[in-house]
Tab-separated table of C-alpha atoms and ligand atoms in Angstrom:
chain	number	residue	atom	x	y	z
A	419	MET	CA	131.335	76.493	173.727
A	420	ASP	CA	131.669	80.255	173.369
A	421	LEU	CA	130.767	80.619	169.715
A	422	ASP	CA	131.683	84.303	169.744
A	423	SER	CA	135.316	83.294	170.210
A	424	LEU	CA	135.303	81.639	166.771
A	425	PHE	CA	136.070	83.936	163.862
A	426	THR	CA	136.545	81.744	160.817
A	427	VAL	CA	134.997	78.707	159.173
A	428	ASP	CA	138.299	76.887	159.672
A	429	GLU	CA	138.068	77.505	163.426
A	430	PHE	CA	134.582	75.993	163.378
A	431	GLU	CA	135.987	72.968	161.592
A	432	ALA	CA	138.688	72.566	164.268
A	433	VAL	CA	136.072	72.656	167.042
A	434	ALA	CA	133.839	70.233	165.144
A	435	GLN	CA	136.748	67.858	164.748
A	436	ARG	CA	137.403	67.921	168.490
A	437	LYS	CA	133.750	67.312	169.324
A	438	LEU	CA	132.720	64.730	166.745
A	439	ASP	CA	133.250	61.000	166.653
A	440	PRO	CA	136.235	60.700	164.246
A	441	VAL	CA	134.169	58.376	162.037
A	442	TYR	CA	131.608	61.118	161.449
A	443	TYR	CA	134.276	63.787	161.074
A	444	ASP	CA	135.885	61.701	158.322
A	445	TYR	CA	132.529	61.149	156.611
A	446	ILE	CA	131.970	64.904	156.423
A	447	ALA	CA	135.488	66.181	155.751
A	448	GLY	CA	136.397	63.426	153.336
A	449	GLY	CA	135.969	63.114	149.628
A	450	SER	CA	136.356	60.380	147.104
A	451	ARG	CA	139.550	58.413	146.445
A	452	ASP	CA	142.688	60.608	146.796
A	453	GLU	CA	140.619	63.720	147.593
A	454	VAL	CA	142.364	65.628	144.802
A	455	THR	CA	139.169	67.561	144.082
A	456	VAL	CA	138.539	68.341	147.761
A	457	ARG	CA	141.882	70.139	147.835
A	458	ALA	CA	141.428	71.638	144.359
A	459	ASN	CA	138.229	73.400	145.448
A	460	LEU	CA	140.130	75.174	148.225
A	461	ASP	CA	143.251	75.845	146.139
A	462	GLY	CA	141.210	77.158	143.211
A	463	PHE	CA	140.120	80.179	145.234
A	464	GLY	CA	143.628	80.572	146.664
A	465	ARG	CA	145.117	80.860	143.188
A	466	LEU	CA	142.972	83.883	142.339
A	467	SER	CA	143.686	87.402	143.548
A	468	LEU	CA	141.365	90.326	143.915
A	469	LEU	CA	142.233	93.654	142.348
A	470	PRO	CA	140.143	96.346	144.040
A	471	ARG	CA	138.871	99.643	142.665
A	472	VAL	CA	139.141	102.819	144.752
A	473	LEU	CA	137.117	105.945	145.510
A	474	ARG	CA	133.782	104.636	144.309
A	475	GLY	CA	132.343	102.721	147.259
A	476	SER	CA	129.286	103.258	149.409
A	477	ALA	CA	128.498	103.351	153.135
A	478	GLN	CA	125.713	100.789	152.766
A	479	ARG	CA	126.163	97.738	150.613
A	480	ASP	CA	123.135	95.770	149.478
A	481	LEU	CA	123.959	92.075	149.497
A	482	ALA	CA	120.459	90.748	148.767
A	483	VAL	CA	119.639	88.559	145.771
A	484	THR	CA	116.345	87.348	144.340
A	485	LEU	CA	116.304	83.829	142.995
A	486	PHE	CA	113.194	82.424	141.298
A	487	GLY	CA	111.058	85.034	143.006
A	488	ALA	CA	112.456	84.487	146.509
A	489	ARG	CA	114.637	87.068	148.176
A	490	SER	CA	117.701	86.015	150.139
A	491	SER	CA	119.466	88.608	152.274
A	492	MET	CA	122.796	87.457	150.867
A	493	PRO	CA	124.134	85.398	147.962
A	494	ILE	CA	125.314	82.616	150.292
A	495	LEU	CA	122.958	79.619	150.373
A	496	ILE	CA	123.037	76.378	152.290
A	497	SER	CA	123.982	73.563	149.946
A	498	PRO	CA	122.295	70.229	150.603
A	499	THR	CA	124.165	67.948	152.965
A	500	ALA	CA	122.886	64.659	154.337
A	501	PHE	CA	122.336	63.379	157.866
A	502	HIS	CA	122.500	66.429	160.133
A	503	ARG	CA	121.412	64.410	163.155
A	504	LEU	CA	124.843	62.762	163.031
A	505	VAL	CA	126.314	66.028	164.285
A	506	CYS	CA	123.591	67.612	166.397
A	507	THR	CA	120.476	66.248	168.066
A	508	GLU	CA	118.017	68.574	166.356
A	509	GLY	CA	119.510	67.809	162.966
A	510	GLU	CA	117.945	69.616	160.007
A	511	LEU	CA	115.513	71.451	162.293
A	512	ALA	CA	118.508	73.389	163.611
A	513	THR	CA	119.768	74.077	160.092
A	514	ALA	CA	116.375	75.342	158.963
A	515	ARG	CA	116.122	77.700	161.927
A	516	ALA	CA	119.642	79.008	161.281
A	517	ALA	CA	118.796	79.649	157.616
A	518	ALA	CA	115.586	81.461	158.591
A	519	ARG	CA	117.396	83.577	161.197
A	520	ALA	CA	120.129	84.494	158.722
A	521	ASP	CA	117.435	85.107	156.084
A	522	THR	CA	118.957	82.873	153.472
A	523	ILE	CA	117.856	79.890	151.404
A	524	MET	CA	118.340	76.337	152.626
A	525	ILE	CA	118.512	73.547	150.090
A	526	ALA	CA	117.235	70.602	152.097
A	527	SER	CA	118.872	67.303	151.223
A	528	MET	CA	116.635	64.463	150.195
A	529	ALA	CA	118.883	62.412	152.511
A	530	SER	CA	117.897	64.390	155.581
A	531	THR	CA	117.317	62.800	158.950
A	532	VAL	CA	114.180	64.917	159.486
A	533	ALA	CA	111.265	64.851	157.004
A	534	VAL	CA	111.024	67.888	154.721
A	535	GLY	CA	107.603	68.905	156.088
A	536	GLU	CA	109.040	69.222	159.593
A	537	VAL	CA	112.106	71.064	158.292
A	538	ALA	CA	109.840	73.591	156.574
A	539	ALA	CA	107.713	74.034	159.697
A	540	ALA	CA	110.845	74.712	161.786
A	541	ALA	CA	111.992	77.345	159.303
A	542	ARG	CA	108.602	79.079	159.367
A	543	ALA	CA	108.518	79.110	163.165
A	544	ALA	CA	112.001	80.658	163.363
A	545	ALA	CA	111.523	83.315	160.674
A	546	PRO	CA	110.521	86.891	161.555
A	547	ALA	CA	106.723	87.362	161.468
A	548	ASP	CA	106.654	89.296	158.194
A	549	HIS	CA	108.968	86.968	156.338
A	550	GLU	CA	108.433	83.637	154.623
A	551	PRO	CA	111.613	81.567	154.668
A	552	THR	CA	112.654	79.862	151.456
A	553	LEU	CA	113.414	76.184	151.274
A	554	TRP	CA	114.451	74.286	148.149
A	555	PHE	CA	114.498	70.516	147.896
A	556	GLN	CA	117.442	68.512	146.600
A	557	LEU	CA	116.318	65.439	144.723
A	558	TYR	CA	118.004	62.297	143.490
A	559	LEU	CA	115.701	61.080	140.722
A	560	GLN	CA	114.614	57.605	141.719
A	561	PRO	CA	114.472	55.016	138.944
A	562	ASP	CA	110.980	54.130	140.172
A	563	LEU	CA	109.255	57.259	138.939
A	564	ASP	CA	106.303	56.748	141.281
A	565	ASP	CA	108.743	57.155	144.173
A	566	THR	CA	110.109	60.295	142.563
A	567	THR	CA	106.573	61.626	142.152
A	568	ALA	CA	105.871	60.939	145.819
A	569	LEU	CA	109.040	62.778	146.867
A	570	ILE	CA	108.180	65.783	144.707
A	571	ALA	CA	104.692	65.809	146.244
A	572	ARG	CA	106.183	65.806	149.758
A	573	ALA	CA	108.538	68.670	148.922
A	574	THR	CA	105.812	70.671	147.204
A	575	LYS	CA	103.376	70.157	150.069
A	576	ALA	CA	106.088	71.335	152.480
A	577	GLY	CA	106.249	74.581	150.503
A	578	CYS	CA	109.634	74.099	148.818
A	579	LYS	CA	110.124	76.677	146.087
A	580	ALA	CA	112.528	74.832	143.766
A	581	LEU	CA	113.851	71.365	143.024
A	582	VAL	CA	117.611	70.935	142.848
A	583	VAL	CA	118.288	67.697	141.017
A	584	THR	CA	121.693	66.194	141.695
A	585	VAL	CA	122.952	64.555	138.516
A	586	ASP	CA	126.562	63.741	139.378
A	587	SER	CA	125.784	60.494	141.179
A	588	PRO	CA	125.040	57.691	138.711
A	589	VAL	CA	126.748	55.599	141.384
A	590	LEU	CA	127.943	56.650	144.823
A	591	GLY	CA	131.396	58.187	145.135
A	592	ALA	CA	133.976	56.145	147.027
A	593	ASN	CA	135.012	57.767	150.280
A	594	GLU	CA	137.794	55.444	151.364
A	595	ARG	CA	137.825	56.963	154.845
A	596	ASN	CA	134.338	55.473	155.289
A	597	HIS	CA	135.539	52.071	154.128
A	598	ARG	CA	138.484	52.152	156.530
A	599	ASN	CA	136.161	53.265	159.353
A	600	ARG	CA	133.520	50.685	158.345
A	601	PHE	CA	130.958	53.480	158.271
A	602	HIS	CA	128.176	52.204	156.048
A	603	ASP	CA	124.922	52.728	157.946
A	604	LEU	CA	123.247	55.387	160.019
A	605	PRO	CA	123.161	54.621	163.739
A	606	PRO	CA	119.950	53.122	165.156
A	607	GLY	CA	117.141	55.658	165.463
A	608	MET	CA	118.262	57.708	162.466
A	609	ALA	CA	117.005	57.339	158.916
A	610	CYS	CA	116.377	59.155	155.638
A	611	GLU	CA	112.981	60.374	156.779
A	612	ASN	CA	111.854	61.543	153.350
A	613	LEU	CA	111.881	57.947	152.219
A	614	ARG	CA	109.688	56.644	155.015
A	615	ASN	CA	106.321	55.079	154.184
A	616	LEU	CA	106.518	55.249	150.427
A	617	ARG	CA	103.869	53.547	148.332
A	618	GLY	CA	103.401	49.866	148.941
A	619	ASP	CA	105.792	49.678	151.893
A	620	GLU	CA	105.111	48.200	155.296
A	621	PRO	CA	104.210	51.062	157.682
A	622	GLY	CA	107.379	52.558	159.149
A	623	ASN	CA	109.636	51.183	156.435
A	624	VAL	CA	112.345	53.531	155.140
A	625	ARG	CA	113.639	53.024	151.594
A	626	GLN	CA	117.292	53.321	150.641
A	627	ILE	CA	118.096	56.091	148.173
A	628	ALA	CA	118.623	54.469	144.785
A	629	MET	CA	121.364	55.709	142.486
A	630	SER	CA	120.703	55.067	138.833
A	631	PRO	CA	123.287	55.148	136.048
A	632	GLU	CA	120.454	54.763	133.503
A	633	LEU	CA	119.029	58.234	134.058
A	634	SER	CA	118.985	60.380	130.934
A	635	TRP	CA	117.896	63.789	129.683
A	636	ASP	CA	114.456	62.240	129.072
A	637	HIS	CA	114.068	62.061	132.847
A	638	ILE	CA	114.706	65.791	133.110
A	639	ASP	CA	112.000	66.373	130.495
A	640	TRP	CA	109.708	64.039	132.452
A	641	LEU	CA	110.437	65.922	135.667
A	642	ARG	CA	109.657	69.284	134.124
A	643	GLU	CA	106.284	67.923	133.026
A	644	HIS	CA	105.555	66.687	136.542
A	645	THR	CA	106.275	69.816	138.559
A	646	GLU	CA	105.428	73.482	138.451
A	647	LEU	CA	108.554	74.258	140.482
A	648	PRO	CA	111.733	75.613	138.920
A	649	VAL	CA	114.165	72.754	138.261
A	650	LEU	CA	117.884	73.358	138.805
A	651	LEU	CA	120.555	70.798	138.001
A	652	LYS	CA	123.368	70.294	140.482
A	653	GLY	CA	126.575	68.588	139.433
A	654	VAL	CA	126.776	69.311	135.709
A	655	LEU	CA	130.510	69.814	135.086
A	656	HIS	CA	131.033	69.644	131.318
A	657	PRO	CA	130.199	72.963	129.648
A	658	GLU	CA	128.573	71.053	126.792
A	659	ASP	CA	126.184	69.464	129.317
A	660	ALA	CA	125.462	72.932	130.666
A	661	ARG	CA	124.322	73.925	127.158
A	662	ILE	CA	122.213	70.781	126.835
A	663	ALA	CA	120.642	71.416	130.242
A	664	VAL	CA	119.571	74.902	129.223
A	665	ASP	CA	118.189	73.538	125.947
A	666	HIS	CA	116.113	71.114	128.037
A	667	GLY	CA	114.547	74.064	129.801
A	668	VAL	CA	116.107	73.859	133.263
A	669	SER	CA	115.656	77.021	135.308
A	670	GLY	CA	119.170	77.183	136.732
A	671	LEU	CA	122.442	75.370	137.287
A	672	LEU	CA	124.350	74.788	140.506
A	673	LEU	CA	127.927	74.253	139.349
A	674	SER	CA	129.139	71.698	141.870
A	675	ASN	CA	131.509	68.769	142.109
A	676	HIS	CA	129.723	67.539	145.236
A	677	GLY	CA	132.522	68.934	147.385
A	678	GLY	CA	134.930	66.413	145.818
A	679	ARG	CA	132.801	63.472	146.889
A	680	GLN	CA	131.877	61.963	143.526
A	681	LEU	CA	134.380	61.602	140.650
A	682	ASP	CA	137.825	62.437	141.990
A	683	THR	CA	140.240	64.644	140.004
A	684	VAL	CA	137.490	66.758	138.412
A	685	PRO	CA	138.412	70.462	138.357
A	686	ALA	CA	137.652	72.977	141.061
A	687	THR	CA	134.278	74.539	140.348
A	688	ILE	CA	135.725	78.061	140.464
A	689	ASP	CA	138.111	77.066	137.653
A	690	LEU	CA	135.183	75.890	135.515
A	691	LEU	CA	133.042	78.945	136.116
A	692	PRO	CA	134.270	81.110	133.189
A	693	GLU	CA	133.549	78.301	130.701
A	694	PHE	CA	130.103	77.826	132.235
A	695	VAL	CA	129.329	81.505	131.958
A	696	GLU	CA	130.182	81.328	128.285
A	697	ALA	CA	128.201	78.132	127.697
A	698	VAL	CA	125.089	79.389	129.467
A	699	GLY	CA	125.271	82.873	127.991
A	700	GLY	CA	123.055	84.430	130.664
A	701	ARG	CA	120.064	82.235	129.746
A	702	VAL	CA	119.664	80.885	133.319
A	703	PRO	CA	121.183	81.817	136.690
A	704	LEU	CA	124.412	80.059	137.603
A	705	LEU	CA	125.166	79.140	141.194
A	706	LEU	CA	128.361	77.514	142.441
A	707	ASP	CA	129.507	75.523	145.428
A	708	GLY	CA	132.720	73.822	146.528
A	709	GLY	CA	135.434	75.200	148.776
A	710	VAL	CA	133.757	78.475	149.749
A	711	ARG	CA	135.206	79.337	153.163
A	712	ARG	CA	135.771	83.108	153.041
A	713	GLY	CA	134.050	86.281	151.954
A	714	THR	CA	136.824	86.706	149.382
A	715	ASP	CA	135.806	83.352	147.839
A	716	VAL	CA	132.224	84.578	147.484
A	717	VAL	CA	133.361	87.796	145.820
A	718	LYS	CA	135.574	85.888	143.374
A	719	ALA	CA	132.709	83.576	142.384
A	720	LEU	CA	130.254	86.454	141.960
A	721	ALA	CA	132.748	88.584	140.055
A	722	LEU	CA	133.315	85.696	137.644
A	723	GLY	CA	129.592	85.326	136.988
A	724	ALA	CA	127.848	83.266	139.681
A	725	VAL	CA	124.684	84.830	141.111
A	726	ALA	CA	125.124	83.033	144.434
A	727	VAL	CA	127.252	80.398	146.122
A	728	GLY	CA	126.432	77.452	148.341
A	729	VAL	CA	128.257	76.227	151.422
A	730	GLY	CA	128.165	72.586	152.477
A	731	ARG	CA	130.728	71.585	155.092
A	732	PRO	CA	130.879	75.033	156.776
A	733	ILE	CA	127.259	74.618	157.867
A	734	VAL	CA	127.870	71.112	159.161
A	735	TRP	CA	130.880	72.393	161.145
A	736	GLY	CA	128.646	75.096	162.596
A	737	LEU	CA	126.005	72.541	163.586
A	738	ALA	CA	128.619	70.278	165.160
A	739	ALA	CA	130.219	73.125	167.103
A	740	GLY	CA	127.024	74.706	168.374
A	741	GLY	CA	123.796	73.412	166.785
A	742	GLU	CA	121.434	76.092	165.488
A	743	ASP	CA	123.503	78.917	167.005
A	744	GLY	CA	126.692	77.512	165.505
A	745	ALA	CA	125.229	77.319	162.000
A	746	THR	CA	123.780	80.821	162.410
A	747	ARG	CA	127.159	82.186	163.451
A	748	VAL	CA	128.865	80.578	160.444
A	749	LEU	CA	126.344	82.267	158.149
A	750	GLU	CA	126.769	85.609	159.905
A	751	LEU	CA	130.585	85.376	159.770
A	752	LEU	CA	130.422	84.701	156.042
A	753	ARG	CA	127.976	87.586	155.580
A	754	ASP	CA	130.270	89.980	157.488
A	755	GLU	CA	133.308	88.827	155.526
A	756	LEU	CA	131.416	89.255	152.253
A	757	ASP	CA	130.282	92.764	153.166
A	758	HIS	CA	133.792	93.704	154.291
A	759	THR	CA	135.317	92.345	151.071
A	760	VAL	CA	132.760	94.143	148.902
A	761	ALA	CA	133.674	97.378	150.702
A	762	LEU	CA	137.410	96.806	150.292
A	763	CYS	CA	136.877	96.123	146.587
A	764	GLY	CA	135.377	99.588	146.216
A	765	ALA	CA	132.031	98.078	145.249
A	766	ARG	CA	128.605	99.444	146.234
A	767	GLY	CA	126.923	96.100	145.966
A	768	LEU	CA	126.896	92.836	144.131
A	769	ALA	CA	126.306	94.437	140.730
A	770	ASP	CA	129.742	96.074	140.933
A	771	LEU	CA	131.477	92.720	141.188
A	772	THR	CA	132.800	92.278	137.675
A	773	PRO	CA	135.382	89.890	136.192
A	774	ASP	CA	138.111	92.573	136.010
A	775	LEU	CA	138.379	92.401	139.830
A	776	VAL	CA	139.809	88.873	139.601
A	777	ARG	CA	143.309	88.006	138.427
A	778	PRO	CA	145.309	84.799	138.409
A	779	ALA	CA	147.684	84.875	141.313
A	780	ALA	CA	149.164	84.321	144.595
A	781	GLY	CA	149.411	80.853	146.025
A	782	SER	CA	147.806	78.376	148.318
A	783	ARG	CA	145.354	79.698	150.854
A	784	ARG	CA	146.267	77.227	153.573
B	793	LIG	C1	128.607	65.505	154.541
B	793	LIG	C2	128.121	65.900	153.178
B	793	LIG	C3	126.919	65.387	152.711
B	793	LIG	C4	126.443	65.764	151.466
B	793	LIG	N1	125.217	65.313	151.059
B	793	LIG	C5	124.719	65.717	149.860
B	793	LIG	C6	123.412	65.319	149.470
B	793	LIG	O1	122.703	64.626	150.177
B	793	LIG	N2	122.983	65.739	148.246
B	793	LIG	C7	123.748	66.523	147.414
B	793	LIG	O2	123.308	66.878	146.314
B	793	LIG	N3	124.970	66.946	147.799
B	793	LIG	C8	125.474	66.564	148.989
B	793	LIG	N4	126.703	67.010	149.399
B	793	LIG	C9	127.437	67.977	148.540
B	793	LIG	C10	127.060	69.426	148.890
B	793	LIG	O3	125.773	69.739	148.458
B	793	LIG	C11	127.999	70.449	148.254
B	793	LIG	O4	128.013	70.250	146.868
B	793	LIG	C12	129.413	70.443	148.794
B	793	LIG	O5	129.443	70.146	150.167
B	793	LIG	C13	130.047	71.808	148.555
B	793	LIG	O6	131.354	71.838	148.972
B	793	LIG	P1	131.836	72.414	150.391
B	793	LIG	O7	131.522	71.349	151.395
B	793	LIG	O8	133.292	72.605	150.180
B	793	LIG	O9	131.086	73.692	150.652
B	793	LIG	C14	127.205	66.634	150.637
B	793	LIG	C15	128.418	67.136	151.121
B	793	LIG	C16	128.877	66.782	152.375
B	793	LIG	C17	130.164	67.375	152.866
């Protein structure tokens, strides 16, 4: 595949769809129930226009951000997605190398098919000599807190610099494409490697990830007492919960509806962002994911108050189309589009992206 002939995330998706087993394509592309929220995430960006300023730009635009002490060359992070070995043989090793090459932050999914220690080692080996790549770890709090402690220890030992706790999954979302396709288990030889050999298990045993509707804010307090790492919550959607999260001392929020894969018919994250900005009042950094496919989407999210965005499916499409190189090219395309959009907005850098650049508007993007 000549990756240089692909110019958009949507083109990567089309190639991925051609290459992948349709069962896996559906697992990745799909969302829960009627997929209203999957579409809303895309439409939300389409319904906003950009209103550029003129005669105040700059030849060089600095796109770098610093998050919890780690610098990323751009405000586009890799959101956590499960099971990368479904789409490319190297799995999360390829993703980690792509993130290191593009000099951005990868949030490694707890449900990865390569253990976090190996993912971190791959990132370090691929990064330029003078640069330490940044990995964060996405965590589903396990009702057995000893298991959670063991997972945190694995992530910390691997050198992860933050924990991103996903709180929108008291139970698993219902992707009806998976039911129709009878896709319920990973193929033989693949497993959630972070859950291998936990305490008390037979050697080689891999636990299932447990979802727990009983989790409460007390567990967030417990977590903060059991780690030195910054704790971000991913999947808070009600602005009141955003306030509560900040009161409980979380270090940041990743405004996310899980790419439309948990509760269906929740709003597009970009539509919720202004209310979140108000609720959080600048007390912690706000990140956003869901439906980011273009540089213009990134600019809209940053102008409305996010410090960075995450991309989920675009990275998986990149991996499916061309492994490490494919994921790297997706990140570079998004970086180029972001830089180009910043220039066209008459901005000198990210600090110039202010809410007045965004207006309600146009129509559907697709
Ligand atoms: C195939 C797939 C697997 C995912 N796995 C996880 C996961 O393990 N943990 C998690 O917190 N979010 C998971 N997500 C949600 C992403 O982190 C992210 O919120 C979402 O993909 C963003 O939307 P986008 O795909 O439109 O960029 C997954 C999403 C997809 C598409």
